[in-house]
């Protein structure tokens, strides 16, 4: 009995509960936020309230664009709660993929079987990719469904581009977690690395937008690369998408090389 | 005789700490080779080098004729491995886990998994993380044995198993050997290895201090003797026994009425039996040679370290 991609299958199917839970969380966020747009984001009252907030705060939260349907969706779902949930899920999966497996002692047995180390990293990264794509795809579908009823007025093409960036941002954090977890053999190091990419990206964006003196921070923020032009409203910056996905791929390759070269469980 | 595993000057350092100081050994194909030694002697490190889980710092290793660094998946499919510390935490049943390893390292003969599970008394439909230590160990043995690999590398295979299952395991080892498979196993107690192994290597502090056949160990081993006799004083009995070649450590256990003595005997038993014939024995115990003692003697540079 020859099975294709056995490690991928195991990594993907053995975590279906986790995938389902994160999907439910993201769906709940979409259903909570988006239907509120007609009564909150679109109202003149809300715009007055936003105008009354300190400008620094609205910039940090990306609420400066909240008065339009696409801007509202960008700021609340893609830019905040969805970004948070996706990053946590992806980092947790990435850190567990190899580093966590080594730490729990299970990688040793897997490597003693008929597998290549590169194959272990690649198949598990593929499982991470597929799970992230499922979540991002689900968000795309849900926003498309709510687009009409919630009077969001989002262009499907722009939504698609935003979903690609949304998934790319999550993959960047997730592969950073996978890479550092693989290099160190420790899950917690992977989690720190992945969380650092996500959190610093967000913070650099929020701080960098405050004044020209710290604008250079924006260049270091993957969050800013992805979302600076508000892709739900204006379409994706495909070069930014290329960077996100390219770096993620490079991190996976680095992890594969690192595992190939070192002792496991020592 | 073909050689299944050979190591020449196998050295391994972790950072600046050298844990294997250039060990040499060879395992004949189709034999059972046991490595014993105290915890931390380097048994697990040696085994991990055979599987390319860790890489030797220096020296040469050949497993089934191939360097494990270059053998890749093809070589590892020919090996069944049981890690020294087995962790199975996944939310999968034993059956699914075995199907996974079969997909990676198979093929497994039809019905083999159920047959082994039945022999070991393992429920394959329970989630692995809910299994007791002993049952996890059974699952570990199963994944090592199921595809009938040419070589089995088993690190402390009987740890956590109850005596009945240990017997079953010993039977599995004998069958595997009968089928021509080679078995390389480790333990920190000899009694476990002596039942199944043809050859024993004793590893201590990263050195192999002896490689002996089990029968060789038996010949050099020490037997405990206990006799009870009447019509003789303790003093005379001690003098009599002490005069026998190979007898030492004579101790008087009891001397009111009957005299009870214990002693250790090294070497042939005939001279002792001849002397005992002249006594009025009421009890005689001549124990099976204790290979553990033979091994402890080899460890004995610092006997307190040797378990």
mmCIF file of C-alpha atoms in Angstrom, chain A:
data_model
loop_
_atom_site.group_PDB
_atom_site.id
_atom_site.type_symbol
_atom_site.label_atom_id
_atom_site.label_comp_id
_atom_site.label_asym_id
_atom_site.label_seq_id
_atom_site.Cartn_x
_atom_site.Cartn_y
_atom_site.Cartn_z
ATOM 1 C CA UNK A 1 0.000 0.000 0.000
ATOM 2 C CA UNK A 2 1.676 3.173 -1.196
ATOM 3 C CA UNK A 3 0.192 6.427 -0.013
ATOM 4 C CA UNK A 4 1.158 9.764 -1.488
ATOM 5 C CA UNK A 5 2.215 12.478 0.960
ATOM 6 C CA UNK A 6 1.698 10.388 4.106
ATOM 7 C CA UNK A 7 3.193 13.018 6.429
ATOM 8 C CA UNK A 8 1.039 15.753 4.950
ATOM 9 C CA UNK A 9 -2.060 13.639 5.387
ATOM 10 C CA UNK A 10 -1.288 12.935 9.004
ATOM 11 C CA UNK A 11 -0.441 16.572 9.794
ATOM 12 C CA UNK A 12 -3.577 17.783 8.063
ATOM 13 C CA UNK A 13 -6.164 15.229 9.080
ATOM 14 C CA UNK A 14 -5.015 14.699 12.653
ATOM 15 C CA UNK A 15 -5.590 18.394 13.365
ATOM 16 C CA UNK A 16 -9.036 18.740 11.813
ATOM 17 C CA UNK A 17 -10.563 19.615 15.189
ATOM 18 C CA UNK A 18 -8.211 22.527 15.536
ATOM 19 C CA UNK A 19 -8.867 23.670 11.961
ATOM 20 C CA UNK A 20 -12.589 23.481 12.585
ATOM 21 C CA UNK A 21 -12.337 25.454 15.831
ATOM 22 C CA UNK A 22 -10.377 28.281 14.207
ATOM 23 C CA UNK A 23 -12.780 28.298 11.278
ATOM 24 C CA UNK A 24 -15.685 28.624 13.705
ATOM 25 C CA UNK A 25 -13.935 31.519 15.469
ATOM 26 C CA UNK A 26 -13.285 33.348 12.218
ATOM 27 C CA UNK A 27 -16.833 32.747 11.005
ATOM 28 C CA UNK A 28 -18.195 34.080 14.276
ATOM 29 C CA UNK A 29 -16.055 37.200 13.898
ATOM 30 C CA UNK A 30 -17.322 37.753 10.360
ATOM 31 C CA UNK A 31 -20.940 37.260 11.413
ATOM 32 C CA UNK A 32 -20.556 39.556 14.404
ATOM 33 C CA UNK A 33 -18.818 42.446 12.708
ATOM 34 C CA UNK A 34 -20.026 42.673 9.130
ATOM 35 C CA UNK A 35 -23.822 42.730 9.648
ATOM 36 C CA UNK A 36 -23.289 45.676 12.019
ATOM 37 C CA UNK A 37 -21.893 47.848 9.247
ATOM 38 C CA UNK A 38 -25.153 49.427 8.114
ATOM 39 C CA UNK A 39 -25.941 50.548 11.668
ATOM 40 C CA UNK A 40 -22.403 51.500 12.762
ATOM 41 C CA UNK A 41 -19.830 52.113 10.091
ATOM 42 C CA UNK A 42 -22.115 53.677 7.512
ATOM 43 C CA UNK A 43 -23.937 56.055 9.825
ATOM 44 C CA UNK A 44 -23.107 59.708 10.049
ATOM 45 C CA UNK A 45 -23.222 59.390 13.813
ATOM 46 C CA UNK A 46 -20.396 56.880 13.715
ATOM 47 C CA UNK A 47 -18.345 59.122 11.473
ATOM 48 C CA UNK A 48 -18.802 61.935 13.986
ATOM 49 C CA UNK A 49 -17.633 59.643 16.767
ATOM 50 C CA UNK A 50 -14.579 58.596 14.818
ATOM 51 C CA UNK A 51 -13.806 62.208 14.093
ATOM 52 C CA UNK A 52 -14.011 62.911 17.819
ATOM 53 C CA UNK A 53 -11.404 60.239 18.589
ATOM 54 C CA UNK A 54 -7.735 61.239 18.716
ATOM 55 C CA UNK A 55 -6.279 61.006 15.228
ATOM 56 C CA UNK A 56 -3.430 58.835 16.511
ATOM 57 C CA UNK A 57 -5.899 56.286 17.750
ATOM 58 C CA UNK A 58 -7.926 56.047 14.570
ATOM 59 C CA UNK A 59 -4.689 55.673 12.625
ATOM 60 C CA UNK A 60 -3.384 52.970 14.932
ATOM 61 C CA UNK A 61 -6.627 51.011 14.603
ATOM 62 C CA UNK A 62 -6.995 51.808 10.903
ATOM 63 C CA UNK A 63 -10.380 53.253 11.749
ATOM 64 C CA UNK A 64 -9.741 56.271 9.499
ATOM 65 C CA UNK A 65 -11.381 54.337 6.672
ATOM 66 C CA UNK A 66 -14.233 52.816 8.613
ATOM 67 C CA UNK A 67 -16.982 54.912 7.069
ATOM 68 C CA UNK A 68 -17.105 52.884 3.839
ATOM 69 C CA UNK A 69 -18.123 49.229 3.545
ATOM 70 C CA UNK A 70 -14.782 48.037 2.128
ATOM 71 C CA UNK A 71 -12.857 50.177 4.620
ATOM 72 C CA UNK A 72 -14.944 48.868 7.470
ATOM 73 C CA UNK A 73 -14.340 45.263 6.393
ATOM 74 C CA UNK A 74 -10.644 45.979 5.939
ATOM 75 C CA UNK A 75 -10.231 47.600 9.343
ATOM 76 C CA UNK A 76 -12.337 45.281 11.476
ATOM 77 C CA UNK A 77 -12.119 41.836 9.935
ATOM 78 C CA UNK A 78 -8.980 41.652 7.774
ATOM 79 C CA UNK A 79 -6.979 44.190 9.752
ATOM 80 C CA UNK A 80 -7.858 43.342 13.326
ATOM 81 C CA UNK A 81 -9.839 40.408 14.622
ATOM 82 C CA UNK A 82 -9.334 38.159 11.591
ATOM 83 C CA UNK A 83 -5.650 39.033 11.431
ATOM 84 C CA UNK A 84 -5.305 38.191 15.102
ATOM 85 C CA UNK A 85 -7.097 34.846 14.865
ATOM 86 C CA UNK A 86 -5.310 33.807 11.695
ATOM 87 C CA UNK A 87 -1.908 34.739 13.097
ATOM 88 C CA UNK A 88 -2.452 32.803 16.313
ATOM 89 C CA UNK A 89 -3.688 29.731 14.446
ATOM 90 C CA UNK A 90 -0.880 29.790 11.923
ATOM 91 C CA UNK A 91 1.827 30.381 14.536
ATOM 92 C CA UNK A 92 0.500 27.573 16.718
ATOM 93 C CA UNK A 93 0.464 25.140 13.785
ATOM 94 C CA UNK A 94 3.822 26.277 12.471
ATOM 95 C CA UNK A 95 5.574 25.976 15.825
ATOM 96 C CA UNK A 96 4.073 22.546 16.457
ATOM 97 C CA UNK A 97 4.846 21.201 12.983
ATOM 98 C CA UNK A 98 8.480 20.236 13.558
ATOM 99 C CA UNK A 99 9.797 21.945 16.714
ATOM 100 C CA UNK A 100 6.838 20.833 18.802
ATOM 101 C CA UNK A 101 7.046 17.353 17.361
ATOM 102 C CA UNK A 102 10.720 17.116 18.235
ATOM 103 C CA UNK A 103 10.175 18.482 21.717
ATOM 104 C CA UNK A 104 7.480 15.936 22.457
ATOM 105 C CA UNK A 105 9.865 13.208 21.321
ATOM 106 C CA UNK A 106 7.750 12.052 18.414
ATOM 107 C CA UNK A 107 9.909 13.361 15.597
ATOM 108 C CA UNK A 108 12.632 10.842 16.453
ATOM 109 C CA UNK A 109 10.350 7.931 15.651
ATOM 110 C CA UNK A 110 9.103 9.517 12.441
ATOM 111 C CA UNK A 111 12.654 10.137 11.226
ATOM 112 C CA UNK A 112 13.578 6.534 12.020
ATOM 113 C CA UNK A 113 11.057 5.477 9.390
ATOM 114 C CA UNK A 114 11.344 5.690 5.631
ATOM 115 C CA UNK A 115 11.166 9.454 5.240
ATOM 116 C CA UNK A 116 13.552 12.226 4.278
ATOM 117 C CA UNK A 117 13.949 15.167 6.592
ATOM 118 C CA UNK A 118 13.316 17.649 3.798
ATOM 119 C CA UNK A 119 10.150 15.752 3.053
ATOM 120 C CA UNK A 120 9.046 16.043 6.694
ATOM 121 C CA UNK A 121 9.420 19.832 6.621
ATOM 122 C CA UNK A 122 7.849 20.275 3.197
ATOM 123 C CA UNK A 123 4.847 18.049 3.794
ATOM 124 C CA UNK A 124 4.136 19.653 7.146
ATOM 125 C CA UNK A 125 4.519 23.127 5.655
ATOM 126 C CA UNK A 126 2.069 22.044 2.990
ATOM 127 C CA UNK A 127 -0.384 21.023 5.706
ATOM 128 C CA UNK A 128 0.058 24.461 7.267
ATOM 129 C CA UNK A 129 -0.529 26.100 3.895
ATOM 130 C CA UNK A 130 -3.677 24.155 3.201
ATOM 131 C CA UNK A 131 -5.155 24.958 6.600
ATOM 132 C CA UNK A 132 -4.407 28.660 6.198
ATOM 133 C CA UNK A 133 -5.907 28.615 2.709
ATOM 134 C CA UNK A 134 -9.029 26.920 4.008
ATOM 135 C CA UNK A 135 -9.489 29.605 6.646
ATOM 136 C CA UNK A 136 -8.770 32.451 4.232
ATOM 137 C CA UNK A 137 -11.017 30.846 1.624
ATOM 138 C CA UNK A 138 -13.796 30.567 4.148
ATOM 139 C CA UNK A 139 -13.424 34.245 5.057
ATOM 140 C CA UNK A 140 -13.567 35.112 1.360
ATOM 141 C CA UNK A 141 -16.779 33.116 0.932
ATOM 142 C CA UNK A 142 -18.416 34.525 4.061
ATOM 143 C CA UNK A 143 -17.604 38.130 3.162
ATOM 144 C CA UNK A 144 -18.926 37.495 -0.348
ATOM 145 C CA UNK A 145 -22.148 36.160 1.138
ATOM 146 C CA UNK A 146 -22.526 39.050 3.576
ATOM 147 C CA UNK A 147 -21.519 41.645 0.987
ATOM 148 C CA UNK A 148 -25.072 42.200 -0.285
ATOM 149 C CA UNK A 149 -27.126 41.795 2.919
ATOM 150 C CA UNK A 150 -24.720 43.976 4.904
ATOM 151 C CA UNK A 151 -24.517 46.591 2.122
ATOM 152 C CA UNK A 152 -20.710 46.503 2.144
ATOM 153 C CA UNK A 153 -20.259 47.239 -1.560
ATOM 154 C CA UNK A 154 -16.998 45.287 -1.950
ATOM 155 C CA UNK A 155 -15.648 44.480 -5.432
ATOM 156 C CA UNK A 156 -15.159 40.676 -5.664
ATOM 157 C CA UNK A 157 -11.751 41.146 -7.301
ATOM 158 C CA UNK A 158 -10.560 43.377 -4.483
ATOM 159 C CA UNK A 159 -11.890 40.935 -1.926
ATOM 160 C CA UNK A 160 -9.965 38.145 -3.569
ATOM 161 C CA UNK A 161 -6.742 40.146 -3.498
ATOM 162 C CA UNK A 162 -7.305 41.028 0.160
ATOM 163 C CA UNK A 163 -7.843 37.348 0.988
ATOM 164 C CA UNK A 164 -4.554 36.450 -0.728
ATOM 165 C CA UNK A 165 -2.729 39.063 1.375
ATOM 166 C CA UNK A 166 -4.625 37.973 4.481
ATOM 167 C CA UNK A 167 -3.452 34.383 3.948
ATOM 168 C CA UNK A 168 0.063 35.581 3.062
ATOM 169 C CA UNK A 169 0.401 37.518 6.306
ATOM 170 C CA UNK A 170 -0.686 34.477 8.303
ATOM 171 C CA UNK A 171 1.715 32.266 6.363
ATOM 172 C CA UNK A 172 4.577 34.633 7.045
ATOM 173 C CA UNK A 173 4.080 34.365 10.813
ATOM 174 C CA UNK A 174 3.347 30.657 10.593
ATOM 175 C CA UNK A 175 6.442 29.828 8.565
ATOM 176 C CA UNK A 176 8.587 32.002 10.848
ATOM 177 C CA UNK A 177 7.290 29.865 13.726
ATOM 178 C CA UNK A 178 7.935 26.687 11.726
ATOM 179 C CA UNK A 179 11.430 27.787 10.762
ATOM 180 C CA UNK A 180 12.609 28.850 14.213
ATOM 181 C CA UNK A 181 10.890 25.853 15.813
ATOM 182 C CA UNK A 182 12.731 23.570 13.392
ATOM 183 C CA UNK A 183 16.093 25.239 13.897
ATOM 184 C CA UNK A 184 15.898 25.200 17.682
ATOM 185 C CA UNK A 185 13.832 22.071 18.206
ATOM 186 C CA UNK A 186 11.658 24.018 20.626
ATOM 187 C CA UNK A 187 8.009 24.833 20.128
ATOM 188 C CA UNK A 188 8.136 27.872 22.379
ATOM 189 C CA UNK A 189 10.930 29.479 20.372
ATOM 190 C CA UNK A 190 8.855 29.017 17.260
ATOM 191 C CA UNK A 191 5.862 30.611 18.935
ATOM 192 C CA UNK A 192 7.951 33.589 20.019
ATOM 193 C CA UNK A 193 9.342 34.059 16.525
ATOM 194 C CA UNK A 194 5.967 33.765 14.829
ATOM 195 C CA UNK A 195 4.267 36.016 17.348
ATOM 196 C CA UNK A 196 7.084 38.549 17.006
ATOM 197 C CA UNK A 197 6.575 38.736 13.245
ATOM 198 C CA UNK A 198 2.824 39.238 13.689
ATOM 199 C CA UNK A 199 2.864 41.591 16.661
ATOM 200 C CA UNK A 200 5.859 43.709 15.589
ATOM 201 C CA UNK A 201 4.389 43.982 12.115
ATOM 202 C CA UNK A 202 1.195 45.310 13.599
ATOM 203 C CA UNK A 203 2.911 47.629 16.098
ATOM 204 C CA UNK A 204 5.384 48.996 13.536
ATOM 205 C CA UNK A 205 2.440 49.831 11.321
ATOM 206 C CA UNK A 206 0.494 51.514 14.105
ATOM 207 C CA UNK A 207 3.490 53.514 15.342
ATOM 208 C CA UNK A 208 4.950 54.217 11.906
ATOM 209 C CA UNK A 209 1.748 55.887 10.795
ATOM 210 C CA UNK A 210 1.905 58.386 13.638
ATOM 211 C CA UNK A 211 4.635 60.689 12.318
ATOM 212 C CA UNK A 212 7.158 61.070 9.553
ATOM 213 C CA UNK A 213 10.016 60.627 12.023
ATOM 214 C CA UNK A 214 9.154 56.981 12.523
ATOM 215 C CA UNK A 215 7.862 56.290 9.037
ATOM 216 C CA UNK A 216 10.790 53.968 8.382
ATOM 217 C CA UNK A 217 9.117 51.507 10.734
ATOM 218 C CA UNK A 218 6.504 50.970 8.057
ATOM 219 C CA UNK A 219 9.102 49.418 5.769
ATOM 220 C CA UNK A 220 9.745 46.765 8.411
ATOM 221 C CA UNK A 221 6.097 45.927 8.839
ATOM 222 C CA UNK A 222 4.709 43.071 6.745
ATOM 223 C CA UNK A 223 1.322 44.222 7.954
ATOM 224 C CA UNK A 224 1.953 47.577 6.320
ATOM 225 C CA UNK A 225 3.229 46.003 3.096
ATOM 226 C CA UNK A 226 -0.001 44.059 2.827
ATOM 227 C CA UNK A 227 -2.572 46.554 3.996
ATOM 228 C CA UNK A 228 -1.171 50.047 3.394
ATOM 229 C CA UNK A 229 -3.400 50.661 0.422
ATOM 230 C CA UNK A 230 -6.464 49.070 1.987
ATOM 231 C CA UNK A 231 -6.808 46.122 -0.403
ATOM 232 C CA UNK A 232 -10.480 45.416 0.312
ATOM 233 C CA UNK A 233 -11.231 48.916 -0.925
ATOM 234 C CA UNK A 234 -8.557 49.388 -3.565
ATOM 235 C CA UNK A 235 -7.337 45.959 -4.632
ATOM 236 C CA UNK A 236 -4.195 44.078 -3.677
ATOM 237 C CA UNK A 237 -0.671 45.321 -4.027
ATOM 238 C CA UNK A 238 0.535 42.218 -5.820
ATOM 239 C CA UNK A 239 4.182 43.012 -5.278
ATOM 240 C CA UNK A 240 3.522 42.986 -1.532
ATOM 241 C CA UNK A 241 1.768 39.643 -1.924
ATOM 242 C CA UNK A 242 4.823 38.372 -3.764
ATOM 243 C CA UNK A 243 7.081 39.437 -0.919
ATOM 244 C CA UNK A 244 4.903 37.834 1.748
ATOM 245 C CA UNK A 245 4.583 34.534 -0.053
ATOM 246 C CA UNK A 246 8.187 34.584 -1.248
ATOM 247 C CA UNK A 247 9.606 35.121 2.232
ATOM 248 C CA UNK A 248 7.303 32.449 3.614
ATOM 249 C CA UNK A 249 8.591 29.998 0.999
ATOM 250 C CA UNK A 250 12.184 30.943 1.822
ATOM 251 C CA UNK A 251 11.566 30.331 5.532
ATOM 252 C CA UNK A 252 10.253 26.856 4.747
ATOM 253 C CA UNK A 253 13.309 26.132 2.620
ATOM 254 C CA UNK A 254 15.568 27.370 5.403
ATOM 255 C CA UNK A 255 13.782 25.084 7.877
ATOM 256 C CA UNK A 256 14.261 22.108 5.552
ATOM 257 C CA UNK A 257 17.980 22.786 5.202
ATOM 258 C CA UNK A 258 18.372 23.313 8.954
ATOM 259 C CA UNK A 259 16.680 20.043 9.868
ATOM 260 C CA UNK A 260 18.701 18.169 7.282
ATOM 261 C CA UNK A 261 21.917 19.299 8.917
ATOM 262 C CA UNK A 262 21.448 18.756 12.598
ATOM 263 C CA UNK A 263 21.035 16.142 15.311
ATOM 264 C CA UNK A 264 17.469 15.516 16.403
ATOM 265 C CA UNK A 265 16.384 15.103 20.002
ATOM 266 C CA UNK A 266 19.941 15.479 21.264
#
